[in-house]
GROMACS .gro file of C-alpha atoms in nm:
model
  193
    1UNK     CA    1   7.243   7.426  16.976
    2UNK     CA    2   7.560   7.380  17.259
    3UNK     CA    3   7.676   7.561  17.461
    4UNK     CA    4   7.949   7.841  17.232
    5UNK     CA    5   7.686   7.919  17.014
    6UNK     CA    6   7.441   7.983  17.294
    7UNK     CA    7   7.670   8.188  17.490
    8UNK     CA    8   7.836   8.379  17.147
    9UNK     CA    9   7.395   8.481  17.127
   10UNK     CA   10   7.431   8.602  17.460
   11UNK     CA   11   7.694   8.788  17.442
   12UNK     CA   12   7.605   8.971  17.158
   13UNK     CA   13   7.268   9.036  17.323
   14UNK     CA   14   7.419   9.187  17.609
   15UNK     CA   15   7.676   9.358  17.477
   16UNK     CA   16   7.531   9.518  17.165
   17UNK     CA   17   7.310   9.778  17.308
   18UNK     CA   18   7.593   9.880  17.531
   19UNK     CA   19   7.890   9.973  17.272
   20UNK     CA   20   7.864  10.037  16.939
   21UNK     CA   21   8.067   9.731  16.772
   22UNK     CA   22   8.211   9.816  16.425
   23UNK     CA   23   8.393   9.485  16.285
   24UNK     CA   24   8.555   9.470  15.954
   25UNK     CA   25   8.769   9.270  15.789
   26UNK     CA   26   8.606   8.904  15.794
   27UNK     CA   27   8.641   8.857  15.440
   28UNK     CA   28   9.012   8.776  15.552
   29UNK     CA   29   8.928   8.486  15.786
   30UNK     CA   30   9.050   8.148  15.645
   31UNK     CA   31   8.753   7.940  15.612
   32UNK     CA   32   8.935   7.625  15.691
   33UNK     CA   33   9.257   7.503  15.831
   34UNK     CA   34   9.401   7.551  16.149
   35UNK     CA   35   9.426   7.938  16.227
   36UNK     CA   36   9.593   8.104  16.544
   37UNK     CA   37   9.408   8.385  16.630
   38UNK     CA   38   9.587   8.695  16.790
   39UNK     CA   39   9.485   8.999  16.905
   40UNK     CA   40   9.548   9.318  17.116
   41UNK     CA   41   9.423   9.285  17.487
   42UNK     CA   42   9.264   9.617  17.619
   43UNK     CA   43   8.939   9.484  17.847
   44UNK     CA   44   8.842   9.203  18.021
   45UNK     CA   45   8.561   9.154  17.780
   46UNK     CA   46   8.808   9.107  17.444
   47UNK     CA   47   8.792   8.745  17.468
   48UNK     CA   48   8.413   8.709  17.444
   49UNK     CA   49   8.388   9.021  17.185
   50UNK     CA   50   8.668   8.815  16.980
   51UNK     CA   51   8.462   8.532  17.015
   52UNK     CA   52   8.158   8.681  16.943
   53UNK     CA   53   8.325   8.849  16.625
   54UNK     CA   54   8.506   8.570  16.461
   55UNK     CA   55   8.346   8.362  16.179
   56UNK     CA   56   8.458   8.035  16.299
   57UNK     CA   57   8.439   7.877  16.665
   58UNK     CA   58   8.773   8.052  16.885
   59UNK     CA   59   8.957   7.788  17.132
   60UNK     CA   60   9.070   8.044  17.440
   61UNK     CA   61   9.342   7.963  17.656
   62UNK     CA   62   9.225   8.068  18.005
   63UNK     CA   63   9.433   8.138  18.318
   64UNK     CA   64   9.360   7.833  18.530
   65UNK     CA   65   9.246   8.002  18.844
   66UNK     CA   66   8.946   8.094  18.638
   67UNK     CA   67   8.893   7.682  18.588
   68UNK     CA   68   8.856   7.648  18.997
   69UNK     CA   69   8.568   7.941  18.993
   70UNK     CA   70   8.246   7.754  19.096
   71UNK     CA   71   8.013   7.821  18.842
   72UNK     CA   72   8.239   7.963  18.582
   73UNK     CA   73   8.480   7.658  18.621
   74UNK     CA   74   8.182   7.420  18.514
   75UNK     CA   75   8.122   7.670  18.180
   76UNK     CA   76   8.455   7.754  18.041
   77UNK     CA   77   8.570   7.374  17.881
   78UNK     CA   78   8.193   7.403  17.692
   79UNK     CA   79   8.299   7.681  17.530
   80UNK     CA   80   8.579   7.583  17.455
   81UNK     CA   81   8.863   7.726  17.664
   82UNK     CA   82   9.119   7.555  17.781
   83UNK     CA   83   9.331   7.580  18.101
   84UNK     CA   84   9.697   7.740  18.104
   85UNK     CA   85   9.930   7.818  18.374
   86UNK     CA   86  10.048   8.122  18.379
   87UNK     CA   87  10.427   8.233  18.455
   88UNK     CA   88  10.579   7.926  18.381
   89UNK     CA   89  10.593   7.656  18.092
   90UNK     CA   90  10.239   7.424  18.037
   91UNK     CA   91  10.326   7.173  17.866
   92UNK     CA   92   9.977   7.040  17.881
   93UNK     CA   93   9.793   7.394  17.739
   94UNK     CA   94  10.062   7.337  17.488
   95UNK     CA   95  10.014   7.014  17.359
   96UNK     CA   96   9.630   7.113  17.362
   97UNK     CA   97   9.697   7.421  17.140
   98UNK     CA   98   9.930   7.260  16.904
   99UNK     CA   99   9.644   6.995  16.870
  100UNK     CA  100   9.398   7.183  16.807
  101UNK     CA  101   9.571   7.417  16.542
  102UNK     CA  102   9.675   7.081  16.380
  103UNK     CA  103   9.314   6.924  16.375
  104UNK     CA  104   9.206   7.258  16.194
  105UNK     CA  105   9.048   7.431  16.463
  106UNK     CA  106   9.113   7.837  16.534
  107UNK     CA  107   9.299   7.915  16.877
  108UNK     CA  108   9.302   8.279  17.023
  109UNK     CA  109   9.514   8.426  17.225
  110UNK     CA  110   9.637   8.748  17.335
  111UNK     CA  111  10.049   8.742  17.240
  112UNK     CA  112  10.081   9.031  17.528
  113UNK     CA  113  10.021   8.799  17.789
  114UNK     CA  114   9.811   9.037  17.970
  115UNK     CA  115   9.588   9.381  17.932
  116UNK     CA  116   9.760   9.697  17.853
  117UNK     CA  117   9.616   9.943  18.100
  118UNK     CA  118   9.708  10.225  17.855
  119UNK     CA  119   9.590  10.077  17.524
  120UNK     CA  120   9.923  10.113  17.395
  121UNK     CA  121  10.059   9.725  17.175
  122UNK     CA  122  10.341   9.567  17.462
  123UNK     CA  123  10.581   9.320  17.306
  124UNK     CA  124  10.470   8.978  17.253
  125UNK     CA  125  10.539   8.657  17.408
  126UNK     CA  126  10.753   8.412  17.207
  127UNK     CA  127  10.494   8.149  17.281
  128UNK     CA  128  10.304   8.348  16.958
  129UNK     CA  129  10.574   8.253  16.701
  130UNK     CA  130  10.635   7.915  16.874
  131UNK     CA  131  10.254   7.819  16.789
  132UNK     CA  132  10.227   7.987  16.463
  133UNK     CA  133  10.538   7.796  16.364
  134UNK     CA  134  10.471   7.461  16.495
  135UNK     CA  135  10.102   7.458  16.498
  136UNK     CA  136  10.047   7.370  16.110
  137UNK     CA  137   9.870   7.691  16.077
  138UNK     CA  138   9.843   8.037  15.963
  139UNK     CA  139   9.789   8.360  16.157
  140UNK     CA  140   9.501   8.570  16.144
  141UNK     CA  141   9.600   8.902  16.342
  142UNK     CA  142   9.325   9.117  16.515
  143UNK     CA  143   9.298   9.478  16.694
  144UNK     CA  144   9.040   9.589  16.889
  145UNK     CA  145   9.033   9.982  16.927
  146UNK     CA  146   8.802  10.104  17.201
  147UNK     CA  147   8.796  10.236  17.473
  148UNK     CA  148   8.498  10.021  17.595
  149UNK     CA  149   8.285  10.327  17.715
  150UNK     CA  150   7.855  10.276  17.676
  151UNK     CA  151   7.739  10.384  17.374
  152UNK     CA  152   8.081  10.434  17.221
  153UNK     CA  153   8.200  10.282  16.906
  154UNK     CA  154   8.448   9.947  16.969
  155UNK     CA  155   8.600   9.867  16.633
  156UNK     CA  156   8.702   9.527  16.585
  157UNK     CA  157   8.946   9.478  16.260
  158UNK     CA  158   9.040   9.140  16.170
  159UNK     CA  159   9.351   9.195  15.908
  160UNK     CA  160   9.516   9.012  15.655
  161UNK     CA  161   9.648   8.636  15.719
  162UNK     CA  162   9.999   8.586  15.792
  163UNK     CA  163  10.117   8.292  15.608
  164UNK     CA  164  10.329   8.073  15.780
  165UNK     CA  165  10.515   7.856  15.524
  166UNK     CA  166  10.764   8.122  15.431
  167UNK     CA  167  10.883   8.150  15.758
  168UNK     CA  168  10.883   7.762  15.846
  169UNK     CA  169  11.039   7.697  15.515
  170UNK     CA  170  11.374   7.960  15.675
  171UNK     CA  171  11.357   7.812  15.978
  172UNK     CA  172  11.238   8.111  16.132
  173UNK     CA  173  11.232   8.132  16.523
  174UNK     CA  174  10.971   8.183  16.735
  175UNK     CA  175  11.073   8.551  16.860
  176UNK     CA  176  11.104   8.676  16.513
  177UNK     CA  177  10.761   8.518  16.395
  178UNK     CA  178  10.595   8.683  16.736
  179UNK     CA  179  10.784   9.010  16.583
  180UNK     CA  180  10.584   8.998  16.276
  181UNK     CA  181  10.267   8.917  16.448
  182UNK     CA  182  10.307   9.202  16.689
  183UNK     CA  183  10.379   9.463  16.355
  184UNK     CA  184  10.065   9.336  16.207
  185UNK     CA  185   9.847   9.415  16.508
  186UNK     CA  186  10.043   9.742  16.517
  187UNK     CA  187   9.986   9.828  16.130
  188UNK     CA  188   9.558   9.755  16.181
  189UNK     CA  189   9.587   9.978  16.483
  190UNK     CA  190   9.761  10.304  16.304
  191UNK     CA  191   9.541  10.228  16.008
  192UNK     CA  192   9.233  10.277  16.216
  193UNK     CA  193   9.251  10.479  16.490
   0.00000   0.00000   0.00000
């Protein structure tokens, strides 16, 4: 067994007793192919719960401070995150995304950038659209409605796929695609608050 699926046991392990997890939607995972995986970001424990969640194995970019931590630094390439740079352009994290949605392998990422403190959807990043569109893949948009209180109910909705063709095929830009994934993330949230 290495390391993901190990630590996606854990997780669930530890986190299960503690909130109430309610997921829905799975059916509308692609089984194959390269997917980008983007969701809401209201807790420091969305990444793992996404992880945990998703049918398939989830590549995480990671803010590369988190990479330097000791112990943690050692962990995160086994389960398969990958370092980023924050506040400026990473070519590197990009050519590692773009690789891995090509290979057909599922990437997640939060198109925020960071947590909303007040669980309302920010605007997303262009970088979104900019993967979506060059990556070779579809999008598979996620919510997560908490708030992450013990013994409350977290609901985790995975929606319907956002197929990317149409929008390569009108040269669509990469603000406009991060538009659509943003309204998608939206619509699951209103549906199921």
């Amino acid at each position: 067994m290495n390391l993901y699926a190990i630590g996606k046991t854990l997780v669930k392990t530890a986190l299960t007793p503690l909130y109430r997890f309610q997921v829905s939607g799975i059916e509308n995972f692609p089984k194959t192919g390269g997917v980008l995986l983007c969701s809401n970001h209201i807790h420091a424990l969305d990444p793992p719960v996404v992880g945990m969640t998703a049918p398939r194995t989830v590549h995480f970019m990671a803010k590369e401070e988190l990479f330097k931590a000791p112990i943690l630094g050692s962990i995160l390439p086994q389960v398969h995150a990958f370092p980023v740079k924050r506040g400026m352009s990473d070519r590197e994290a990009l050519r590692t995304a773009l690789k891995l949605l090509k290979s057909g392998e599922v990437v997640g990422l939060f198109p925020e950038g960071t947590r909303s403190t007040d669980g309302v959807l920010k605007a997303g990043l262009s970088g979104a659209g900019f993967f979506a569109l060059r990556g070779n893949a579809d999008v598979m948009p996620c919510a997560i409605i908490g708030p992450y209180r013990p013994f409350r109910k977290v609901k985790v909705v995975y929606g319907e796929p956002i197929l990317m063709e149409p929008y390569r095929e009108r040269k669509a830009n990469a603000e406009e695609v991060t538009e659509a994934i943003m309204a998608s993330i939206q619509k699951i949230l209103d549906e199921n608050r």
